[in-house]
Coordinates of N, CA and C in Angstrom, one line a residue:
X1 N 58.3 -32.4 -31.6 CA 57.7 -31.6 -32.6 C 56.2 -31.6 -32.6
X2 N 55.5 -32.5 -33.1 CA 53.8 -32.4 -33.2 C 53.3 -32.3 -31.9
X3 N 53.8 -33.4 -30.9 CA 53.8 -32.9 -29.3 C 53.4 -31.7 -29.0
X4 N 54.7 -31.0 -29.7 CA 55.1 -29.6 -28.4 C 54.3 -28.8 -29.0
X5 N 53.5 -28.7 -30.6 CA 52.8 -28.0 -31.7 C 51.9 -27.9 -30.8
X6 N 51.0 -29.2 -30.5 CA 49.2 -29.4 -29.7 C 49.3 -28.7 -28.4
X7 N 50.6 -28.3 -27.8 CA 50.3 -28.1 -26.2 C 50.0 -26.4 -26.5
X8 N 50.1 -25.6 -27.1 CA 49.6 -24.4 -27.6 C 48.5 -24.2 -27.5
X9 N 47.2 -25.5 -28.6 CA 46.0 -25.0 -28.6 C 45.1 -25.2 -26.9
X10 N 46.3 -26.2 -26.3 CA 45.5 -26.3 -24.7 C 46.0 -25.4 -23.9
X11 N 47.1 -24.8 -24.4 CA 47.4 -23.9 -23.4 C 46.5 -22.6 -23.5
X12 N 45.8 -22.2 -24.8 CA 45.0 -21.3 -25.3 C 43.8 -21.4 -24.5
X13 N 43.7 -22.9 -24.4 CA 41.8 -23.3 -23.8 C 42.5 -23.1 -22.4
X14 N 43.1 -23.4 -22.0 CA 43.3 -23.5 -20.7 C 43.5 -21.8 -20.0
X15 N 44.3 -20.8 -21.1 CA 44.5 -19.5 -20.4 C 42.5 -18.6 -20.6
X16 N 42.2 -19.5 -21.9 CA 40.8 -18.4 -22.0 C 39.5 -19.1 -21.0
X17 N 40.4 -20.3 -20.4 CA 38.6 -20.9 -19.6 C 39.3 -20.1 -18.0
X18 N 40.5 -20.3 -17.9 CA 41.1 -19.1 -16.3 C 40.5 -18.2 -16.8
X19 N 40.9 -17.4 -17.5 CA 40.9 -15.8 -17.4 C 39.3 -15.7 -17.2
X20 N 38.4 -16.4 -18.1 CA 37.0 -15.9 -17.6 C 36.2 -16.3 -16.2
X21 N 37.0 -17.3 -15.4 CA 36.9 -17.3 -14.6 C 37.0 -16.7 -13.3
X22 N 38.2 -15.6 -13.2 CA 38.9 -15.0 -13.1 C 38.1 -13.8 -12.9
X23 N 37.7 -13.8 -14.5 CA 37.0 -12.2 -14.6 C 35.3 -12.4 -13.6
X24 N 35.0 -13.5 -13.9 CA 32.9 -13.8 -13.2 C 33.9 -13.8 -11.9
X25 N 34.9 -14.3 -11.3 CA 34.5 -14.2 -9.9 C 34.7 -12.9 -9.1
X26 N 35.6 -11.8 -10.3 CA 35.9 -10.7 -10.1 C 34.8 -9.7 -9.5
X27 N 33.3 -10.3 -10.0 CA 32.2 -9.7 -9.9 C 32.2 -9.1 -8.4
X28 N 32.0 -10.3 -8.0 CA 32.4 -10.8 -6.5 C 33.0 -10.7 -5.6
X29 N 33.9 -10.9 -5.9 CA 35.1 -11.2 -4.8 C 36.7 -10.4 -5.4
X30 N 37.4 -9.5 -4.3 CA 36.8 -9.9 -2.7 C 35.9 -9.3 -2.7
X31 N 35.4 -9.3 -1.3 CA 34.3 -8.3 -1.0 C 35.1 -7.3 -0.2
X32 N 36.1 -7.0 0.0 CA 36.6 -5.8 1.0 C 37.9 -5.2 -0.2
X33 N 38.1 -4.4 -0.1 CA 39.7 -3.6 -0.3 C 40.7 -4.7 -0.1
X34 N 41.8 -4.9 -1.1 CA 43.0 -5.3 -0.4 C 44.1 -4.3 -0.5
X35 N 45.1 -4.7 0.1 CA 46.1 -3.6 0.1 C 47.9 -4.2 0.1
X36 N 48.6 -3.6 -0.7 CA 50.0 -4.1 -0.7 C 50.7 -3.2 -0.8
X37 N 51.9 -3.7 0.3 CA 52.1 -2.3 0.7 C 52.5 -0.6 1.0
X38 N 50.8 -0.6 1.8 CA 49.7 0.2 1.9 C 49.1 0.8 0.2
X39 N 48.9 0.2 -0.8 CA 48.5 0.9 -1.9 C 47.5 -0.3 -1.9
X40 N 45.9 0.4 -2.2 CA 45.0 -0.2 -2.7 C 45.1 -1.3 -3.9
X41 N 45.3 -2.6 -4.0 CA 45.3 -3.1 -5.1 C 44.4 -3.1 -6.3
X42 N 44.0 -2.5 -7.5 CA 43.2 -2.3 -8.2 C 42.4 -3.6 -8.3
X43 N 41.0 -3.2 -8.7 CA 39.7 -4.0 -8.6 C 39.5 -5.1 -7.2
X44 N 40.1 -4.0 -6.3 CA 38.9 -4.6 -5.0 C 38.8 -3.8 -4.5
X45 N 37.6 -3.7 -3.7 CA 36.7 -4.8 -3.8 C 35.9 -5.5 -5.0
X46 N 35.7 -6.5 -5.0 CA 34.7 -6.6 -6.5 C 34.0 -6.2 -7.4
X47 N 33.3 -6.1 -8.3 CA 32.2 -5.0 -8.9 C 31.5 -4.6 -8.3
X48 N 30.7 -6.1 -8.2 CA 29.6 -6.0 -7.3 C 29.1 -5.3 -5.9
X49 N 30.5 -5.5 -5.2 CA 30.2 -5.1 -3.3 C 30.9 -3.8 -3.6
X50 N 31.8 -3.0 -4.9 CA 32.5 -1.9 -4.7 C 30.9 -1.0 -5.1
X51 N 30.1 -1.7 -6.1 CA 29.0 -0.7 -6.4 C 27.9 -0.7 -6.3
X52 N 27.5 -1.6 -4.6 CA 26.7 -1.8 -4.1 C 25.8 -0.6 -3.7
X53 N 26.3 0.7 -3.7 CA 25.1 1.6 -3.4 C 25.0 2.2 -4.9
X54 N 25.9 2.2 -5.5 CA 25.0 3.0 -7.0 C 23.9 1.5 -7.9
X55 N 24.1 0.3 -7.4 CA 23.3 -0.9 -8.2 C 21.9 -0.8 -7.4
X56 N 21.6 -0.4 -5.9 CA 20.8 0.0 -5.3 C 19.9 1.1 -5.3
X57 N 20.9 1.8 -5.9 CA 20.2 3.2 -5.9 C 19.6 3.6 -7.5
X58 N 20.1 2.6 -8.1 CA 19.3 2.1 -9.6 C 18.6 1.6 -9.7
X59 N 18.6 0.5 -9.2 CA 17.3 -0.7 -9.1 C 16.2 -0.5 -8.6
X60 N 16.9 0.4 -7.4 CA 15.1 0.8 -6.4 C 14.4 2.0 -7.3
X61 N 15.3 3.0 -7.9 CA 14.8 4.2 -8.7 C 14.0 3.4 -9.9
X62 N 14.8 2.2 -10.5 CA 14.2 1.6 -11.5 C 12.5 1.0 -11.4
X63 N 12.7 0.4 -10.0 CA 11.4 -0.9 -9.7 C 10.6 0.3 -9.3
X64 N 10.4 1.8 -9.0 CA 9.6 2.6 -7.9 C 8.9 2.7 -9.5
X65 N 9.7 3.1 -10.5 CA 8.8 3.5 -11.6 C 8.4 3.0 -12.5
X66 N 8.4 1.4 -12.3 CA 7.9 0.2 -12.5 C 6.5 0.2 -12.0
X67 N 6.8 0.5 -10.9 CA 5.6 0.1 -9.3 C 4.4 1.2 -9.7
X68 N 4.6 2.7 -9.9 CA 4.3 3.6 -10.3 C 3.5 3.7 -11.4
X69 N 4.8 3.3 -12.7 CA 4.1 3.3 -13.8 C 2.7 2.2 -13.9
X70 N 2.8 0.9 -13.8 CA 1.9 0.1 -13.4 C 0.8 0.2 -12.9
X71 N 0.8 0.8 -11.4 CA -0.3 1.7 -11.4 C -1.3 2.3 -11.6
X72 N -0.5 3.2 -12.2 CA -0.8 4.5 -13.5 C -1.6 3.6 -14.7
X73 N -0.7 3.0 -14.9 CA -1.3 2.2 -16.7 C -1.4 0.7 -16.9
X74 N -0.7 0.1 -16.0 CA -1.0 -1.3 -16.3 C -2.1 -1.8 -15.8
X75 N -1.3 -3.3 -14.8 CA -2.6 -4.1 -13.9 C -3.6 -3.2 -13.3
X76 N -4.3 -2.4 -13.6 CA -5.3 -2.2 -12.8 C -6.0 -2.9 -12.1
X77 N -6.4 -4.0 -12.9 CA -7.5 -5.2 -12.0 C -6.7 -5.8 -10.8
X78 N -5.8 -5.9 -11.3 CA -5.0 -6.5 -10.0 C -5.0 -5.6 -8.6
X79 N -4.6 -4.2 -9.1 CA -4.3 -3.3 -8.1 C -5.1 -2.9 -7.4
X80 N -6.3 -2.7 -8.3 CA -7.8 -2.3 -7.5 C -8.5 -3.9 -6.6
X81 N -8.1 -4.7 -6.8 CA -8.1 -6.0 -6.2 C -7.6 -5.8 -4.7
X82 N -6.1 -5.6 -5.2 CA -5.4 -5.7 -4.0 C -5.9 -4.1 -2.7
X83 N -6.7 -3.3 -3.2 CA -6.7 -1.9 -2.8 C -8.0 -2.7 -1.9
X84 N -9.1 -3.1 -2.7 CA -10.2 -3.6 -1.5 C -9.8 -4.6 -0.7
X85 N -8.9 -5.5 -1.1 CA -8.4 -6.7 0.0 C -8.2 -5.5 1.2
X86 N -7.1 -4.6 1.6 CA -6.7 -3.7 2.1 C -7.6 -3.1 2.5
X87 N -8.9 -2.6 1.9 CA -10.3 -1.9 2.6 C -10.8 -2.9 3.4
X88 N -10.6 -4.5 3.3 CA -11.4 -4.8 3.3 C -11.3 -5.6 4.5
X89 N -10.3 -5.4 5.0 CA -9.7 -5.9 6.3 C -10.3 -5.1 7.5
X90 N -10.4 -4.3 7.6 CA -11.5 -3.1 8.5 C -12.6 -3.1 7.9
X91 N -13.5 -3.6 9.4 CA -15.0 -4.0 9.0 C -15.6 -2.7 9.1
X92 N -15.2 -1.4 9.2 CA -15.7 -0.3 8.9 C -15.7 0.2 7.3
X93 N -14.7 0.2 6.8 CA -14.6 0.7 5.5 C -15.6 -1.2 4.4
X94 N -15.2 -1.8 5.4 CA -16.1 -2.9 4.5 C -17.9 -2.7 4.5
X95 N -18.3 -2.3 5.3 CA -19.5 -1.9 5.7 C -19.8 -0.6 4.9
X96 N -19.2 0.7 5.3 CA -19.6 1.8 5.1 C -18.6 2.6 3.7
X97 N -18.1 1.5 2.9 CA -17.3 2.0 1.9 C -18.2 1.1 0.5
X98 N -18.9 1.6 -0.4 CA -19.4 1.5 -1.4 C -18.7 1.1 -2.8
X99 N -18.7 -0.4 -3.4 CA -18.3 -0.2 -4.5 C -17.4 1.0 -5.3
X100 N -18.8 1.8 -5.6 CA -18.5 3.4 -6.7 C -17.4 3.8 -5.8
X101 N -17.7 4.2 -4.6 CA -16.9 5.2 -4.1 C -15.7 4.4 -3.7
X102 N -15.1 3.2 -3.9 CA -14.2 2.6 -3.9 C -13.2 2.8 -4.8
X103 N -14.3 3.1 -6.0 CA -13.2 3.1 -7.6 C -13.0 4.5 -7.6
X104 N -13.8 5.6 -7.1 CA -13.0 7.0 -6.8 C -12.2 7.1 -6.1
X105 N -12.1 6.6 -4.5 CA -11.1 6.6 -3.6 C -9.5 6.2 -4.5
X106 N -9.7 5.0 -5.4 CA -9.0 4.2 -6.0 C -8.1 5.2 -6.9
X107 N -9.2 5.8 -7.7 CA -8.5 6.6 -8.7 C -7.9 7.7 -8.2
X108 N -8.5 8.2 -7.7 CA -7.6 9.3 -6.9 C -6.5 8.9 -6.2
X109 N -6.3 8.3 -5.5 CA -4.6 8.0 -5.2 C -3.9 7.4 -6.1
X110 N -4.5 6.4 -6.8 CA -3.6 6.6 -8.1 C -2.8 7.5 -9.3
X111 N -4.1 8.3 -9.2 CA -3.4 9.9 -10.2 C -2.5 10.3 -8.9
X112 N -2.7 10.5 -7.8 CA -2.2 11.3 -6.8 C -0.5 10.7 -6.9
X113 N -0.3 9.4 -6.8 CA 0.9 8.5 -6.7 C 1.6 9.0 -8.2
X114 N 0.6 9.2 -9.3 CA 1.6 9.1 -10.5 C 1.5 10.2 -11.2
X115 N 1.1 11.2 -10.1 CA 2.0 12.8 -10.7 C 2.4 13.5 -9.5
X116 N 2.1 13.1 -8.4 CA 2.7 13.6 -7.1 C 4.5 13.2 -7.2
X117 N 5.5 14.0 -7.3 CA 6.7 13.4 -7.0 C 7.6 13.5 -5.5
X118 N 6.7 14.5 -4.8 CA 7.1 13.8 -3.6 C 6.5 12.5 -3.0
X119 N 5.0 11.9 -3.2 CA 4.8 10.2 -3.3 C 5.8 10.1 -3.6
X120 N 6.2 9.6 -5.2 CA 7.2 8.9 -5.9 C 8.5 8.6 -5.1
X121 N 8.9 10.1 -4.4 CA 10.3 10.3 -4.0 C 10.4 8.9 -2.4
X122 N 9.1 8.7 -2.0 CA 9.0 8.3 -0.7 C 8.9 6.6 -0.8
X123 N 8.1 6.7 -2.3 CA 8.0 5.2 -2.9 C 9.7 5.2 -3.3
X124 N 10.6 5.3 -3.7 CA 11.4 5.0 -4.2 C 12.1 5.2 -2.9
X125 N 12.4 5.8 -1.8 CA 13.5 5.6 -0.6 C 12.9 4.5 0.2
X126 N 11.6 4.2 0.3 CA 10.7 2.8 0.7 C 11.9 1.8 0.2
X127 N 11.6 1.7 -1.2 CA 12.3 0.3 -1.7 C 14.0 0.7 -1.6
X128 N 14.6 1.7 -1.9 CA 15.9 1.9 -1.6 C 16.2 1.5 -0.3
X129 N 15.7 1.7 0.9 CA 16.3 1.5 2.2 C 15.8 -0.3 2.0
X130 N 14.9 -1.0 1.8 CA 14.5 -2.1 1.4 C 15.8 -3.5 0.9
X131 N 16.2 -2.4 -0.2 CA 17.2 -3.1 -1.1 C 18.6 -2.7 -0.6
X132 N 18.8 -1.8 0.6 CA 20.1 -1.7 1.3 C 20.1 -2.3 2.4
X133 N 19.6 -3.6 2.9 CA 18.9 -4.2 3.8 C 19.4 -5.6 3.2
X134 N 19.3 -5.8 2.2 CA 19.5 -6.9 1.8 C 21.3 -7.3 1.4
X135 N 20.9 -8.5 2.3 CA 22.7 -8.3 2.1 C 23.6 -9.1 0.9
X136 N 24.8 -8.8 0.6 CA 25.2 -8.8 -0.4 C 25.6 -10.4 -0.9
X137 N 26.0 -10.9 0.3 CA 26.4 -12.6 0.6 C 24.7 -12.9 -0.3
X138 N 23.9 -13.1 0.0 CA 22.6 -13.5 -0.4 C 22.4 -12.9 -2.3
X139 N 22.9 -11.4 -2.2 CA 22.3 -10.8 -3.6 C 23.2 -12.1 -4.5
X140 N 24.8 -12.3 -4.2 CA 25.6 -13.3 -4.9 C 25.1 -14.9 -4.9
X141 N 24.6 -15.2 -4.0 CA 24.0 -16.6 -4.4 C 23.0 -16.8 -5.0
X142 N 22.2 -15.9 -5.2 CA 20.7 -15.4 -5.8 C 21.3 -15.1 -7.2
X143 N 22.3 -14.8 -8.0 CA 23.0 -14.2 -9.5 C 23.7 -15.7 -9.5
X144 N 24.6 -16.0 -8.8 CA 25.0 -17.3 -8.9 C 23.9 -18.7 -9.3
X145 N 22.5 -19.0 -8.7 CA 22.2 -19.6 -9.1 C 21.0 -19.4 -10.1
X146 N 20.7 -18.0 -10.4 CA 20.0 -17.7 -11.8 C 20.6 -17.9 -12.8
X147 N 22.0 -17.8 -12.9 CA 22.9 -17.5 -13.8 C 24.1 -18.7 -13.6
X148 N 23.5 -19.8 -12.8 CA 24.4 -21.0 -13.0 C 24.6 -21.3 -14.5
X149 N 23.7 -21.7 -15.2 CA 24.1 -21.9 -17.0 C 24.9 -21.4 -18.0
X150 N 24.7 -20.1 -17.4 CA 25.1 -19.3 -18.2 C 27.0 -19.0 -17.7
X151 N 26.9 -18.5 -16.6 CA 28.0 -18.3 -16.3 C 29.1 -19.4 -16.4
X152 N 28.5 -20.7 -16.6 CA 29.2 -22.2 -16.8 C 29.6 -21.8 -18.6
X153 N 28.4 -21.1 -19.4 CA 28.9 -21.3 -20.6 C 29.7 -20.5 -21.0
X154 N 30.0 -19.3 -19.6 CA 31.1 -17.7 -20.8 C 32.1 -19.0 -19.9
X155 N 32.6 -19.7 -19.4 CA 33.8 -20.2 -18.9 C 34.1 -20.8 -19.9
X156 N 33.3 -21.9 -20.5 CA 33.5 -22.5 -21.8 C 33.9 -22.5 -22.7
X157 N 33.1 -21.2 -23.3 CA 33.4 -19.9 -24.3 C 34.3 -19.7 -24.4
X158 N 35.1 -19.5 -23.4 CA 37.2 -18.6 -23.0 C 37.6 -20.2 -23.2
X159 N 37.4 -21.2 -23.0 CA 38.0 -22.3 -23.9 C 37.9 -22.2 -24.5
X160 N 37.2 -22.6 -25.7 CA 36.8 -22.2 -26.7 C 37.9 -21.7 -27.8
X161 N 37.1 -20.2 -27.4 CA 38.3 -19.4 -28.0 C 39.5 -19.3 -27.8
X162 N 39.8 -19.4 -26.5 CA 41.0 -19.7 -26.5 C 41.9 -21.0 -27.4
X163 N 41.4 -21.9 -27.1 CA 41.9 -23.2 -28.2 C 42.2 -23.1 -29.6
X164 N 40.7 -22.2 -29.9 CA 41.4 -21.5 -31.3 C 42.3 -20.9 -31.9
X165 N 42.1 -19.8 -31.2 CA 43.6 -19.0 -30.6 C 44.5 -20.0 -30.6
X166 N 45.0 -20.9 -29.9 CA 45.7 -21.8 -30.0 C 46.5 -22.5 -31.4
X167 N 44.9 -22.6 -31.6 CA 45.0 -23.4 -33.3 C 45.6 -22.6 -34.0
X168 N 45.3 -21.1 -34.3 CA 45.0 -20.4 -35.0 C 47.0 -20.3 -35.0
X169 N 47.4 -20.0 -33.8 CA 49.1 -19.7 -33.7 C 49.7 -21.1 -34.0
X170 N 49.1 -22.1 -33.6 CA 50.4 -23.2 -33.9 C 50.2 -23.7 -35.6
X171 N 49.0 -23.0 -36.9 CA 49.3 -22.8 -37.7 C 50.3 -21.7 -38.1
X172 N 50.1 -20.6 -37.6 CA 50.7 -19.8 -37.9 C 52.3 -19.8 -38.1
X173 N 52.3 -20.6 -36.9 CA 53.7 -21.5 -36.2 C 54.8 -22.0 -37.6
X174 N 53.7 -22.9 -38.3 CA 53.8 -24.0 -39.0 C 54.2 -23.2 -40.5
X175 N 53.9 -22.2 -40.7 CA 54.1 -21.8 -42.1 C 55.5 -21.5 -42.2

């Protein structure tokens, strides 16, 4: 009787800490198609490796007008920093390139970068071919250990609730 009542609320913790598990590694894995047979098994490849070129083709569209906008409006000092480091590597333009005429040179490819959209188009297939280069085995250990804490606590969480759930039915049980 009271026994068989408690194995409900672990069987709750137990189905809601699987299933979330289940679902994070789904992200992932597999990484290829399976097939049974010959019909694609639904959700593989994983999220992640099935939507490896539209997560790339977001991210790089994302960071280009990041890269851009910044540019345009943010770090300046930084940029114009980094722009003479760059002049400043050739002892021609270090010699025969002038402060003033450094911050024109400067500003002008700047405006040029952030109303030009073919720039933009070239900055953004730069970083797109960049980020399709980088392989997927790596992008998952790189989310895996940003997100070691976290991903430990939605497992927990499906305990959790689950157990409740649990509780919640073997009252229910009991009325």
């Amino acid at each position: 009787g009271v026994i068989m009542n408690w194995i409900t609320p672990f069987a709750g913790m137990f189905i809601g800490w699987i299933t979330n598990v289940i679902a994070l590694e789904m992200l992932f894995l597999p990484k290829a198609p399976m097939y049974l047979l010959g019909f694609r098994l639904p959700f593989t490849p994983g999220l992640v490796p099935q939507n490896k070129t539209k997560i790339v083709k977001t991210a790089s569209k994302n960071i280009s007008s990041i890269v851009i906008d910044s540019l345009a409006n943010g770090s300046k000092e930084k940029a114009f920093s980094l722009f003479n480091k760059i002049l400043d590597k050739y002892w021609v333009t270090s010699i025969f390139v002038p402060e003033f005429k450094r911050q024109d040179i400067y500003d002008k490819m700047v405006t040029s970068v952030a109303q030009d959209k073919d720039t933009q188009k070239v900055i953004h297939s730069i970083l797109q071919d960049q980020m399709e280069e980088y392989d997927a085995n790596h992008f998952e250990d790189t989310v895996r250990k940003l997100a070691k804490e976290s991903l430990r606590g939605i497992k927990v969480l499906g305990g959790i609730v689950g157990g409740l759930v649990g509780i919640l039915t073997m009252y229910i049980g009991a009325l």
